[in-house]
Amino acid sequence: MINITLPDKSVRQVESGTTALDIAKSISEGLARNVLAAKVNGEVIDATLPINEDASLNLLTWNDDEGKAAMWHSSAHLMAEAIEQLYPGVKFGIGPNVENGFYYDIDFGETQVSDADFKKIEDRILSLAREKQTFNRREISKADAIDYFTGKGDEYKLELIDELADGEITFYESGTFTDLCRGPHLPGTGMIKAVKLLGIAGAYWRGDEKRKMLTRIYGITFPKQKELTEFLEMLEEAKKRDHRKLGAELEIFAFSQKVGQGLPLWLPKGAELRERLEQFLKIVQKKMGYQQVITPHIGKVELYKISGHYDKYGEDSFHPITTPIEGEEFFLKPMNCPHHCEIYNSIPKSYRDLPYRIAEFGTVYRYEQSGELHGLTRVRGFTQDDAHIFCTPDQLKDEFKGVMDIVEIIFKALDFNDFIIQISLRDPDDMEKYIGSEENWEKAEKAILEVVEERGLDVIVESGEAAFYGPKMDFIVKDALGRKWQLGTIQVDYNLPERFELEYVGADNEKHRPVMIHRAPFGSMERFVAVLLEHCAGKFPLWLTPDQAIVLPISEKYHKYAEKVLNLLNNSEIRALVDERSEKTGRKIRDAELKKIPYMLIVGEKEENDGSVSVRKQGEGDIGTFTVEEFVKMVNEEVDRLLDIKI
RNA sequence: GCCGAUGUAGCUCAGUUGGCCAGAGCAGCUGAUUUGUAAUCAGCCGGCCGGGGGUUCGAAUCCCUCCAUCGGCUCCA
């Protein structure tokens, strides 16, 4: 007999060799029907595998991420089986579960497959699911595994097997399909009740663009039809939040084929909004000792050779522009730091001048591959809220913290709470990629990790994601469709000061090298506004939104009073307008609601007589009648609450 | 850049076994209406069917090519 400890700490004595599924059955049939996999001593395995020793046991269901993972991983196998039946002779790459579903990379040979084929594949998957196939795990020797896939002619699986050690290879069989797989899998395919193939795309084998492109099919499955319906509804909702759609509707930005792809045009409302964001940051930065600078949009090629960017990105950049007579070469600046280094260098520095913090809303241009462009989040011309801090090594940590304070202030003012902090360090397996001394890298990485430690931050650490010149901390958010975007960034750099021979005279009267911090709390204005649009679904915070209020006169008779209200509002720094169309009030309200204007002020006879406005809040409805003064106070208080900056 | 899909009016979409002058709703404009918390009515304007080639008596519809967009892959100083 062995002891099985359940999550509620209760202990069950069972025969050795009992499966998780058996234990579930002993608890209740209902539970057993819902068990997707089991977590035994912290390891996720098939619920149908025997347990042979004392263990803690978690029965994983649809409510557990690991349960979903088993479901979707099994679904990938099922899709592969369906596809193999429909397209005999196809070869398979990898087929994992992902955050929302699963995919399988498939080599279809000469056959063209498109989303028009999805229906057929989905139907086959469902009919296989109904066969209630089981997943049969078996350990197999490396030689036998190689034999099997050699027989099948699947070079992709053979490549994967080649990297595995003999004795750790397992196969899973379900129906007519056998796959190299570690598991775990569902007790049976019958638990898959609904399937939807979501997309088809090319994907390089092993993510290497030099290798063959396979066809990746994404899909998702559910234990209930209803959940699929809900998932699809959620996708529809997310699309409504897409910044590309909202940006057009709210007249924030536009693109023009004539201007060029990836080159955003800020419309008046968007430009005003962006200026408010910039102004806000400028005020914060001023309080924190930054000085504004301005640098040109181009710089000599030589500048980027010194900085090292030329070697790294020269080939991938927009090609240089040249002077007509001398043939001097200039790059459109892809970043501001080299210019800022030269600003540092323009006047000799003493340790008393440090930290030297210079900021610029610097517009930069980068050649992004055409397939990468994406609304405002990935563009070829954008403006960074850039700044560089030059300080002594002793000051580094405090300066780093100061930057984090700014990020915090900004995220708070925008009610932005849902972000991930990522620390990016070197790739220990590929040190060739980086420039700069070992000693400096270690110092920089240590400083960041210490700050994280001191602040008790919840961060994810990624090795190999560092910039080529130094480690960094990034603030990452997800867009409406769950794609991740990097917003703010703080990067430590010992390298550029070296390359630009930056110096300061220390208290010891000797020359020293400063440390440099690159930082951009927004990241880029374009990407930030895009993510903000999606975050607030177009309903910007009151202090930021283009139009804060709209006055809606009931009829032409009250236009005069409406104008008077408008003047009062404008005099109180409230951005407002009047709807003087000869439309019914219901219509004016509807239009203002759709434009997401936060406050609608309805004025008619009653309001004119007692100098008031009837206030309707966007998305909420009528909130009562106020005097204009009261309304102004209410708006100002709401704005101040968000902009409550404590430095 | 690569794989796949898409491209009809400012927006959302009809229209393909190739066949009269390419349609609708919304938006816009004009007029009527003077309106009390999410769409007043009527009329009008608006499209070389993404661009360019080709096949055909005839192309929005079929073929080629380029461009852009969308979903991924790779990349992202």
XYZ file of C-alpha atoms (C1' of nucleotides) in Angstrom:
724
model
C 0.000 0.000 0.000
C 1.110 3.565 -0.634
C 0.009 6.893 0.839
C -1.468 9.500 -1.502
C -1.714 13.028 -0.118
C -4.430 15.159 -1.698
C -4.343 18.980 -1.863
C -6.635 19.242 1.199
C -3.888 17.353 3.105
C -6.051 14.260 3.475
C -4.185 11.013 2.949
C -5.542 7.964 1.143
C -4.059 4.529 1.313
C -4.188 2.737 -2.009
C -2.586 -0.214 -3.724
C 0.736 0.506 -5.364
C 0.102 0.885 -9.096
C -3.181 2.697 -8.646
C -3.688 5.481 -11.199
C -4.753 9.056 -10.554
C -7.886 8.298 -12.512
C -8.727 5.410 -10.157
C -8.338 7.714 -7.205
C -10.571 10.305 -8.881
C -13.204 7.622 -9.441
C -13.050 6.690 -5.780
C -13.820 10.306 -4.939
C -16.602 10.776 -7.468
C -17.534 9.686 -10.973
C -18.107 13.331 -11.910
C -14.600 14.262 -10.928
C -13.182 11.289 -12.817
C -14.930 12.417 -15.985
C -13.231 15.801 -15.682
C -9.688 14.735 -14.878
C -7.402 15.717 -17.725
C -4.028 14.908 -16.178
C -2.398 14.453 -12.800
C 0.316 16.206 -10.895
C 2.241 13.659 -8.892
C 4.934 15.009 -6.574
C 4.916 18.205 -8.579
C 5.332 16.475 -11.930
C 2.515 16.466 -14.465
C 1.836 13.000 -15.856
C -0.941 11.039 -17.550
C -3.818 10.399 -15.181
C -3.734 6.822 -16.429
C -0.180 6.081 -15.286
C 0.305 3.890 -12.222
C 1.613 5.536 -9.072
C 4.074 3.272 -7.294
C 5.203 5.189 -4.271
C 3.968 7.592 -1.612
C 3.056 10.815 -3.381
C 1.226 14.076 -3.281
C -1.485 14.178 -5.917
C -3.280 17.003 -7.699
C -6.038 15.991 -10.069
C -5.852 18.444 -12.936
C -9.043 19.580 -14.642
C -10.063 22.289 -17.065
C -9.732 24.748 -14.191
C -5.972 24.185 -14.054
C -3.578 25.645 -16.576
C -1.767 22.324 -16.631
C -5.053 20.567 -17.306
C -5.711 22.835 -20.260
C -2.169 22.204 -21.435
C -2.761 18.446 -21.468
C -6.035 18.985 -23.330
C -4.437 21.131 -25.981
C -1.327 19.042 -26.334
C -3.522 16.003 -26.884
C -5.564 18.032 -29.344
C -2.404 18.698 -31.340
C -1.944 14.937 -31.659
C -5.546 14.522 -32.677
C -5.218 17.199 -35.327
C -2.076 15.490 -36.583
C -3.965 12.203 -36.825
C -6.762 13.902 -38.737
C -4.327 15.583 -41.097
C -2.336 12.416 -41.635
C -5.521 10.647 -42.635
C -6.607 13.431 -44.961
C -3.175 14.095 -46.422
C -1.230 10.832 -46.397
C 2.521 11.216 -46.461
C 2.772 14.543 -44.640
C 5.659 14.977 -42.205
C 5.432 16.497 -38.781
C 7.667 18.950 -36.955
C 6.623 19.929 -33.468
C 3.129 20.251 -32.061
C 2.975 21.852 -28.641
C 0.235 23.479 -26.628
C 0.434 27.257 -26.311
C -1.247 29.885 -24.185
C -4.518 29.672 -26.068
C -4.643 26.303 -27.754
C -2.029 24.468 -29.722
C -0.342 24.244 -33.081
C 1.391 21.685 -35.211
C 4.128 22.392 -37.743
C 3.613 20.237 -40.782
C 5.432 19.657 -44.040
C 2.669 19.125 -46.581
C 5.118 18.530 -49.398
C 3.664 19.780 -52.658
C 0.123 20.037 -51.346
C -1.294 23.524 -50.854
C -3.350 23.876 -47.718
C -5.264 26.970 -46.705
C -7.890 27.964 -44.195
C -10.472 26.784 -46.714
C -9.476 23.275 -45.630
C -10.150 23.936 -41.952
C -13.734 22.734 -41.977
C -12.719 19.384 -43.359
C -9.946 18.996 -40.782
C -12.152 20.127 -37.898
C -14.823 17.625 -38.859
C -12.272 14.827 -38.958
C -10.867 15.846 -35.566
C -14.334 15.751 -34.027
C -15.153 12.399 -35.519
C -11.838 11.013 -34.187
C -12.609 12.541 -30.793
C -15.921 10.736 -30.784
C -14.084 7.451 -31.252
C -12.848 7.995 -27.693
C -9.321 6.990 -28.523
C -6.856 6.500 -25.715
C -3.290 7.742 -25.618
C -0.976 4.813 -25.130
C 2.429 5.667 -23.793
C 5.379 3.462 -24.422
C 9.066 3.729 -23.779
C 11.155 2.980 -26.804
C 14.825 2.550 -27.521
C 16.539 5.186 -29.584
C 17.291 2.648 -32.305
C 13.648 1.596 -32.568
C 12.507 5.190 -32.551
C 14.889 5.973 -35.384
C 13.674 2.898 -37.252
C 10.069 3.979 -36.959
C 10.540 7.482 -38.293
C 13.054 6.371 -40.916
C 10.326 4.060 -42.151
C 7.941 6.987 -42.193
C 10.482 9.228 -43.880
C 10.014 11.994 -41.336
C 13.375 13.758 -41.141
C 12.058 16.303 -38.665
C 11.246 13.748 -35.999
C 14.568 12.035 -36.699
C 16.350 15.293 -36.026
C 14.526 15.634 -32.717
C 15.302 12.037 -31.739
C 18.943 12.582 -32.607
C 19.153 15.092 -29.767
C 17.594 12.766 -27.197
C 19.445 10.220 -25.112
C 18.583 6.555 -25.359
C 16.299 5.571 -22.498
C 14.428 8.869 -22.285
C 12.410 8.451 -25.458
C 8.687 7.809 -25.317
C 6.050 7.383 -27.997
C 2.359 8.037 -27.680
C -0.120 6.186 -29.832
C -3.681 7.305 -30.329
C -5.854 5.895 -33.065
C -3.758 5.639 -36.212
C -1.203 8.200 -35.114
C 2.065 7.612 -33.322
C 4.214 10.483 -32.166
C 7.486 11.082 -30.453
C 6.262 12.708 -27.297
C 7.042 13.293 -23.676
C 3.379 13.680 -22.728
C 1.338 14.076 -20.686
C -1.943 13.346 -22.417
C -5.643 13.067 -21.709
C -7.166 9.801 -20.553
C -9.046 9.835 -23.857
C -9.960 11.971 -26.865
C -13.625 11.821 -25.924
C -13.088 14.777 -23.628
C -12.556 17.023 -26.632
C -16.018 18.257 -27.533
C -15.382 21.403 -29.545
C -12.603 22.374 -31.913
C -11.744 25.460 -33.884
C -8.754 25.909 -36.140
C -7.629 29.479 -35.690
C -4.975 30.161 -38.252
C -2.460 28.900 -40.727
C 0.976 30.370 -41.243
C 4.444 29.563 -42.375
C 6.924 28.839 -39.623
C 10.592 28.102 -40.088
C 11.688 24.685 -38.900
C 13.191 25.199 -35.461
C 12.644 28.927 -35.784
C 15.601 29.265 -38.120
C 14.960 31.393 -41.162
C 17.675 29.563 -43.077
C 15.773 26.305 -42.799
C 12.677 25.016 -44.457
C 9.387 26.732 -43.842
C 6.716 24.403 -42.562
C 3.008 25.038 -42.407
C 1.837 25.816 -38.910
C -1.811 25.306 -38.092
C -3.130 26.854 -34.896
C -6.187 25.515 -33.164
C -8.027 25.402 -29.883
C -10.321 22.856 -28.293
C -12.767 22.822 -25.408
C -14.516 20.279 -23.236
C -17.822 22.028 -23.962
C -19.273 23.624 -27.068
C -20.418 26.572 -24.978
C -16.852 27.404 -24.022
C -15.833 27.579 -27.652
C -18.681 29.968 -28.329
C -17.582 32.135 -25.420
C -13.993 32.066 -26.613
C -15.010 33.228 -30.076
C -17.132 35.996 -28.566
C -14.156 37.093 -26.516
C -12.051 37.251 -29.674
C -14.691 39.461 -31.270
C -14.661 41.745 -28.248
C -10.882 41.951 -28.383
C -11.025 42.991 -32.009
C -13.192 45.929 -31.032
C -10.384 47.072 -28.761
C -7.772 46.831 -31.476
C -5.925 50.142 -31.524
C -5.874 50.157 -35.314
C -9.652 50.231 -35.356
C -10.061 52.600 -32.403
C -7.286 54.863 -33.666
C -9.146 55.381 -36.918
C -12.548 55.784 -35.271
C -11.316 58.281 -32.713
C -9.158 60.100 -35.274
C -5.916 59.536 -33.406
C -3.681 58.455 -36.285
C -3.695 57.301 -39.874
C -1.408 55.723 -42.423
C -0.996 56.598 -46.051
C 0.318 54.369 -48.775
C 1.656 57.461 -50.460
C 3.656 58.484 -47.404
C 4.882 54.949 -46.895
C 4.181 51.900 -44.828
C 5.024 52.026 -41.164
C 5.100 55.817 -41.112
C 2.272 56.989 -38.860
C 0.481 60.267 -39.366
C -0.755 61.793 -36.121
C -4.132 63.458 -36.603
C -5.000 66.606 -34.604
C -6.704 64.754 -31.753
C -3.860 62.256 -31.557
C -1.185 64.924 -31.718
C -2.823 66.870 -28.896
C -3.123 63.769 -26.792
C 0.492 62.881 -27.420
C 1.592 66.377 -26.490
C -0.234 66.094 -23.211
C 1.608 62.865 -22.491
C 4.912 64.468 -23.397
C 4.178 67.531 -21.298
C 3.321 65.348 -18.360
C 6.596 63.461 -18.603
C 8.576 66.670 -19.091
C 7.195 68.040 -15.844
C 8.086 64.876 -13.967
C 11.552 64.818 -15.501
C 12.192 68.439 -14.699
C 11.382 67.766 -11.079
C 13.811 64.892 -11.151
C 16.678 66.901 -12.498
C 16.565 66.173 -16.212
C 17.429 68.756 -18.826
C 15.832 68.803 -22.266
C 18.067 68.679 -25.333
C 17.390 68.648 -29.056
C 19.448 66.837 -31.673
C 19.152 66.483 -35.456
C 17.403 63.636 -37.256
C 20.541 62.493 -39.040
C 24.101 61.716 -38.077
C 27.242 60.754 -39.938
C 27.850 57.096 -40.635
C 31.087 57.479 -38.687
C 29.050 58.234 -35.560
C 27.419 54.813 -35.731
C 30.715 53.121 -36.470
C 32.000 54.550 -33.205
C 28.874 53.498 -31.331
C 29.074 49.977 -32.734
C 25.576 50.087 -34.187
C 26.916 50.146 -37.706
C 28.552 46.743 -37.365
C 25.501 45.328 -35.718
C 22.706 46.876 -37.755
C 24.305 48.685 -40.697
C 23.112 46.133 -43.199
C 19.569 46.137 -41.878
C 19.185 49.901 -41.680
C 17.764 52.326 -44.140
C 20.693 53.026 -46.416
C 22.611 56.221 -45.744
C 21.766 59.452 -47.505
C 24.656 61.363 -49.023
C 25.583 64.959 -49.611
C 25.452 65.700 -53.338
C 28.922 67.246 -53.710
C 31.128 65.642 -51.072
C 29.420 62.282 -50.925
C 29.434 62.329 -47.131
C 27.184 59.632 -45.721
C 24.501 60.193 -43.090
C 22.097 57.809 -41.442
C 18.606 58.750 -40.441
C 19.151 58.331 -36.754
C 18.015 54.943 -35.506
C 18.583 55.957 -31.889
C 19.510 59.086 -29.964
C 22.277 57.855 -27.720
C 25.291 58.656 -29.923
C 24.098 62.238 -30.305
C 23.586 62.467 -26.566
C 27.070 61.130 -25.911
C 28.421 63.972 -27.979
C 26.346 66.417 -25.953
C 28.012 65.009 -22.868
C 31.359 65.464 -24.542
C 30.724 69.046 -25.586
C 31.661 70.409 -22.180
C 34.238 68.825 -19.854
C 32.600 67.235 -16.840
C 33.585 67.034 -13.230
C 32.131 64.576 -10.759
C 30.143 67.533 -9.445
C 28.234 67.626 -12.749
C 27.020 64.069 -12.337
C 24.487 62.629 -12.605
C 24.046 64.396 -15.912
C 20.553 63.654 -17.170
C 19.521 64.730 -20.636
C 16.173 64.010 -22.242
C 14.720 64.365 -25.697
C 11.577 63.255 -27.458
C 13.732 61.969 -30.251
C 12.233 60.709 -33.477
C 14.129 57.769 -34.904
C 13.875 55.690 -38.046
C 14.515 52.009 -38.316
C 14.106 49.643 -41.186
C 11.665 47.043 -39.937
C 10.884 44.111 -42.194
C 7.678 44.744 -44.071
C 5.985 41.675 -42.587
C 6.650 43.008 -39.108
C 4.841 46.318 -39.357
C 1.803 46.443 -37.157
C -0.391 49.481 -36.549
C 1.306 51.875 -34.172
C 3.092 49.156 -32.245
C 5.684 48.358 -34.886
C 6.564 51.204 -37.219
C 9.497 52.554 -39.176
C 9.487 56.069 -37.779
C 8.715 56.722 -34.135
C 9.471 59.018 -31.244
C 11.169 57.737 -28.133
C 10.731 59.503 -24.828
C 14.442 59.055 -24.579
C 16.892 60.174 -21.944
C 20.410 59.280 -20.977
C 21.825 59.491 -17.538
C 25.578 59.721 -17.151
C 26.692 58.996 -13.629
C 29.460 57.567 -11.502
C 29.379 53.842 -10.795
C 28.404 54.693 -7.207
C 25.366 56.615 -8.396
C 24.135 53.924 -10.748
C 21.793 52.152 -8.404
C 20.090 55.304 -7.157
C 19.662 56.574 -10.685
C 18.202 53.265 -11.750
C 15.726 53.506 -8.923
C 14.872 57.075 -9.905
C 13.956 55.902 -13.371
C 11.776 53.182 -11.937
C 9.992 55.859 -9.932
C 9.184 57.711 -13.136
C 7.778 54.581 -14.732
C 5.649 54.044 -11.654
C 4.333 57.627 -11.730
C 3.384 57.312 -15.368
C 1.705 53.954 -15.068
C -0.282 55.219 -12.118
C -1.461 58.351 -13.913
C -2.755 56.132 -16.702
C -4.233 53.490 -14.459
C -1.923 51.001 -16.033
C -1.534 48.069 -13.692
C -1.248 45.060 -15.864
C 2.379 44.749 -16.893
C 5.287 42.378 -16.584
C 8.779 43.403 -15.545
C 11.455 41.535 -17.418
C 15.159 41.545 -16.679
C 17.258 40.697 -19.715
C 20.714 39.288 -19.200
C 23.369 37.843 -21.472
C 23.080 34.490 -23.129
C 25.693 32.431 -21.326
C 25.936 30.101 -24.326
C 26.642 32.800 -26.859
C 28.868 35.484 -25.403
C 30.146 36.360 -28.883
C 27.022 38.438 -29.546
C 27.931 41.091 -27.040
C 30.421 43.920 -26.971
C 32.056 45.252 -23.845
C 34.215 43.755 -21.149
C 33.250 40.816 -19.010
C 33.876 42.856 -15.907
C 31.555 45.671 -16.964
C 28.766 43.294 -17.899
C 28.951 41.638 -14.539
C 28.815 44.970 -12.760
C 25.770 46.054 -14.730
C 23.845 42.817 -14.288
C 24.598 42.830 -10.606
C 23.326 46.392 -10.142
C 19.977 45.586 -11.761
C 19.489 42.397 -9.795
C 20.303 44.212 -6.573
C 17.702 46.897 -7.242
C 15.095 44.223 -7.944
C 16.047 42.496 -4.734
C 15.895 45.686 -2.676
C 12.492 46.651 -4.072
C 11.105 43.168 -3.718
C 9.860 43.203 -7.305
C 8.200 40.321 -9.030
C 10.214 39.950 -12.201
C 11.005 37.414 -14.858
C 14.632 36.982 -15.756
C 15.486 36.139 -19.343
C 18.953 35.067 -20.284
C 19.967 35.978 -23.798
C 17.543 38.867 -24.182
C 19.982 41.639 -23.282
C 20.860 44.424 -25.713
C 24.214 43.843 -27.313
C 25.735 46.604 -25.183
C 24.221 45.899 -21.806
C 21.552 44.305 -19.645
C 18.142 45.889 -19.302
C 14.835 45.995 -17.513
C 11.731 46.142 -19.667
C 8.109 46.805 -18.894
C 5.959 44.551 -21.028
C 2.215 44.667 -21.605
C -0.194 42.594 -23.646
C -2.408 43.994 -26.348
C -6.094 43.228 -26.806
C -5.278 39.991 -28.606
C -2.744 38.843 -26.037
C 0.376 39.750 -27.988
C 3.203 41.051 -25.849
C 4.793 44.436 -26.450
C 7.691 46.074 -24.730
C 6.904 49.552 -23.469
C 9.249 51.169 -20.988
C 12.870 50.193 -20.884
C 15.850 50.912 -18.638
C 19.228 49.831 -19.923
C 22.616 49.963 -18.288
C 25.511 50.647 -20.621
C 29.220 50.593 -19.824
C 30.023 50.293 -23.464
C 29.098 53.555 -25.167
C 30.971 55.685 -22.599
C 33.997 53.623 -23.527
C 33.504 53.992 -27.248
C 32.858 57.717 -27.072
C 35.625 58.134 -24.521
C 33.361 59.890 -22.069
C 35.147 61.142 -18.982
C 34.758 63.159 -15.844
C 37.281 64.485 -13.400
C 36.834 62.884 -10.017
C 37.428 64.293 -6.548
C 40.852 62.688 -6.785
C 41.610 64.953 -9.780
C 41.928 61.868 -11.967
C 39.903 61.093 -15.083
C 37.150 58.506 -14.763
C 34.633 56.887 -17.037
C 30.943 57.476 -16.332
C 28.240 54.804 -16.523
C 25.326 55.424 -18.841
C 21.653 54.575 -18.414
C 19.373 54.580 -21.443
C 15.766 54.872 -20.468
C 12.361 55.463 -21.989
C 9.399 55.077 -19.639
C 6.844 55.148 -22.451
C 9.174 53.335 -24.816
C 7.883 55.064 -27.875
C 4.974 57.460 -28.055
C 3.483 55.425 -30.884
C 3.546 52.086 -29.167
C 2.492 53.531 -25.849
C -0.543 55.259 -27.282
C -1.443 52.071 -29.150
C -1.318 49.973 -26.016
C -3.081 52.660 -24.008
C -5.893 52.759 -26.577
C -6.389 49.017 -26.205
C -5.983 49.098 -22.457
C -8.748 51.645 -21.979
C -10.781 50.573 -25.024
C -10.638 54.123 -26.367
C -11.861 55.672 -23.113
C -8.780 57.650 -22.221
C -8.256 58.988 -18.702
C -10.015 62.313 -18.269
C -6.824 64.367 -18.183
C -5.647 62.912 -21.447
C -8.729 62.469 -23.592
C -9.091 64.806 -26.592
C -12.549 66.156 -25.716
C -13.541 66.063 -22.067
C -17.094 67.287 -22.410
C -19.686 68.085 -25.029
C -22.582 70.479 -24.525
C -25.838 69.259 -26.024
C -28.492 71.946 -26.377
C -32.026 70.561 -26.562
C -32.923 72.846 -29.410
C -31.735 75.895 -31.275
C -33.297 78.114 -28.607
C -30.573 77.111 -26.191
C -27.553 77.515 -28.465
C -26.733 80.796 -26.807
C -26.719 79.290 -23.354
C -24.699 76.349 -24.652
C -22.081 78.775 -25.962
C -21.994 80.462 -22.592
C -21.408 77.122 -20.855
C -18.701 76.292 -23.370
C -16.914 79.551 -22.621
C -17.041 78.917 -18.904
C -15.584 75.470 -19.437
C -12.855 76.649 -21.756
C -11.928 79.386 -19.296
C -11.507 76.663 -16.697
C -9.149 74.663 -18.915
C -11.748 72.051 -19.719
C -11.678 70.856 -23.296
C -15.235 70.971 -24.532
C -17.356 71.470 -27.622
C -20.987 72.060 -28.498
C -23.201 69.933 -30.731
C -25.295 72.515 -32.561
C -26.738 70.181 -35.161
C -30.498 70.223 -35.495
C -30.732 66.670 -34.225
C -32.825 65.239 -31.439
C -31.167 64.966 -28.062
C -31.198 61.184 -28.221
C -29.177 61.329 -31.402
C -26.639 63.788 -30.004
C -26.192 61.575 -26.954
C -25.718 58.498 -29.060
C -23.058 60.159 -31.197
C -21.225 61.525 -28.159
C -21.349 58.097 -26.517
C -19.828 56.507 -29.590
C -17.074 59.135 -29.652
C -16.429 58.182 -26.026
C -16.583 61.770 -24.783
C -16.530 61.432 -20.980
C -19.175 64.036 -20.104
C -22.310 65.106 -21.931
C -23.890 68.318 -20.681
C -27.514 68.588 -21.683
C -28.949 72.092 -21.544
C -32.518 73.250 -22.086
C -34.957 75.647 -20.527
C -34.553 74.378 -16.971
C -30.764 74.576 -17.095
C -30.733 77.998 -18.706
C -33.002 79.356 -15.974
C -30.834 78.243 -13.084
C -27.389 78.328 -14.727
C -26.903 74.598 -14.552
C -26.072 71.628 -16.738
C -27.616 68.193 -16.746
C -24.656 65.803 -16.667
C -24.504 62.441 -18.352
C -21.399 60.333 -17.913
C -20.185 58.270 -20.835
C -21.097 54.634 -20.401
C -22.967 55.314 -17.171
C -25.883 57.610 -17.958
C -27.508 60.543 -16.213
C -25.730 61.528 -12.999
C -27.818 64.571 -12.118
C -27.904 68.333 -12.482
C -25.024 70.558 -11.395
C -24.146 74.206 -11.659
C -21.364 74.846 -14.152
C -19.048 75.693 -11.250
C -19.824 72.415 -9.557
C -19.171 70.518 -12.772
C -15.833 72.277 -13.288
C -14.824 71.399 -9.763
C -15.838 67.799 -10.269
C -13.744 67.483 -13.435
C -10.748 69.202 -11.899
C -10.867 66.930 -8.885
C -11.014 63.857 -11.065
C -8.029 65.050 -13.091
C -6.019 65.919 -9.996
C -6.704 62.562 -8.464
C -5.080 60.820 -11.436
C -2.230 63.257 -11.721
C -1.383 63.140 -8.056
C 2.383 63.165 -8.432
C 4.503 62.776 -5.349
C 8.171 63.315 -5.899
C 12.206 39.224 -45.916
C 9.318 34.209 -45.698
C 4.288 31.340 -45.640
C -0.989 31.958 -46.191
C -5.196 35.051 -46.847
C -7.492 39.626 -48.194
C -8.157 44.354 -51.179
C -15.574 46.929 -54.267
C -17.717 54.673 -51.911
C -14.825 57.893 -45.821
C -16.737 53.176 -42.839
C -19.318 48.133 -42.760
C -20.553 44.951 -46.497
C -23.748 42.784 -51.233
C -22.440 41.560 -56.151
C -18.004 35.721 -59.514
C -20.671 29.020 -63.963
C -17.263 36.292 -67.131
C -22.703 39.589 -69.934
C -27.653 45.401 -69.542
C -25.200 51.802 -67.242
C -21.661 48.206 -59.989
C -25.640 47.997 -55.221
C -27.152 48.798 -49.814
C -26.764 50.828 -44.854
C -24.015 54.350 -42.080
C -21.063 58.856 -42.629
C -21.061 63.571 -45.708
C -23.908 67.608 -48.206
C -28.863 70.188 -48.887
C -33.668 70.967 -47.165
C -37.629 70.150 -43.842
C -38.105 69.395 -38.566
C -36.865 72.608 -32.951
C -36.397 68.134 -30.624
C -35.116 66.242 -22.782
C -30.867 61.193 -21.922
C -28.074 55.747 -27.310
C -30.279 56.582 -34.396
C -36.427 62.429 -37.161
C -37.643 62.478 -42.370
C -36.612 63.438 -47.550
C -33.391 64.465 -51.549
C -28.410 64.636 -53.310
C -23.211 63.708 -53.718
C -19.822 59.849 -53.735
C -16.429 54.068 -56.654
C -11.291 53.526 -63.382
C -14.073 47.475 -58.107
C -5.714 48.442 -54.775
C -1.999 49.706 -59.344
C -0.111 47.739 -63.984
C -0.113 44.004 -67.712
C -2.642 39.861 -70.111
C -6.743 36.186 -71.787
C -11.672 37.292 -74.046
C -16.458 39.908 -78.567
C -16.892 41.294 -73.323
C -13.297 41.251 -66.778
C -14.971 43.642 -60.101
C -15.259 38.263 -61.568
C -10.003 34.227 -65.003
C -4.223 34.497 -65.342
C 0.583 37.166 -64.319
C 3.004 40.969 -61.647
C 3.618 44.942 -58.256
C 1.664 47.545 -53.906
C -0.870 47.632 -49.339
C -3.430 45.293 -45.355
C -4.478 40.983 -42.041
C -2.680 36.322 -39.331
C 1.811 33.920 -38.232
C 7.441 32.905 -38.735
C 12.171 35.326 -38.441
C 13.871 40.064 -36.651
C 13.437 44.272 -33.191
C 19.698 49.220 -31.345
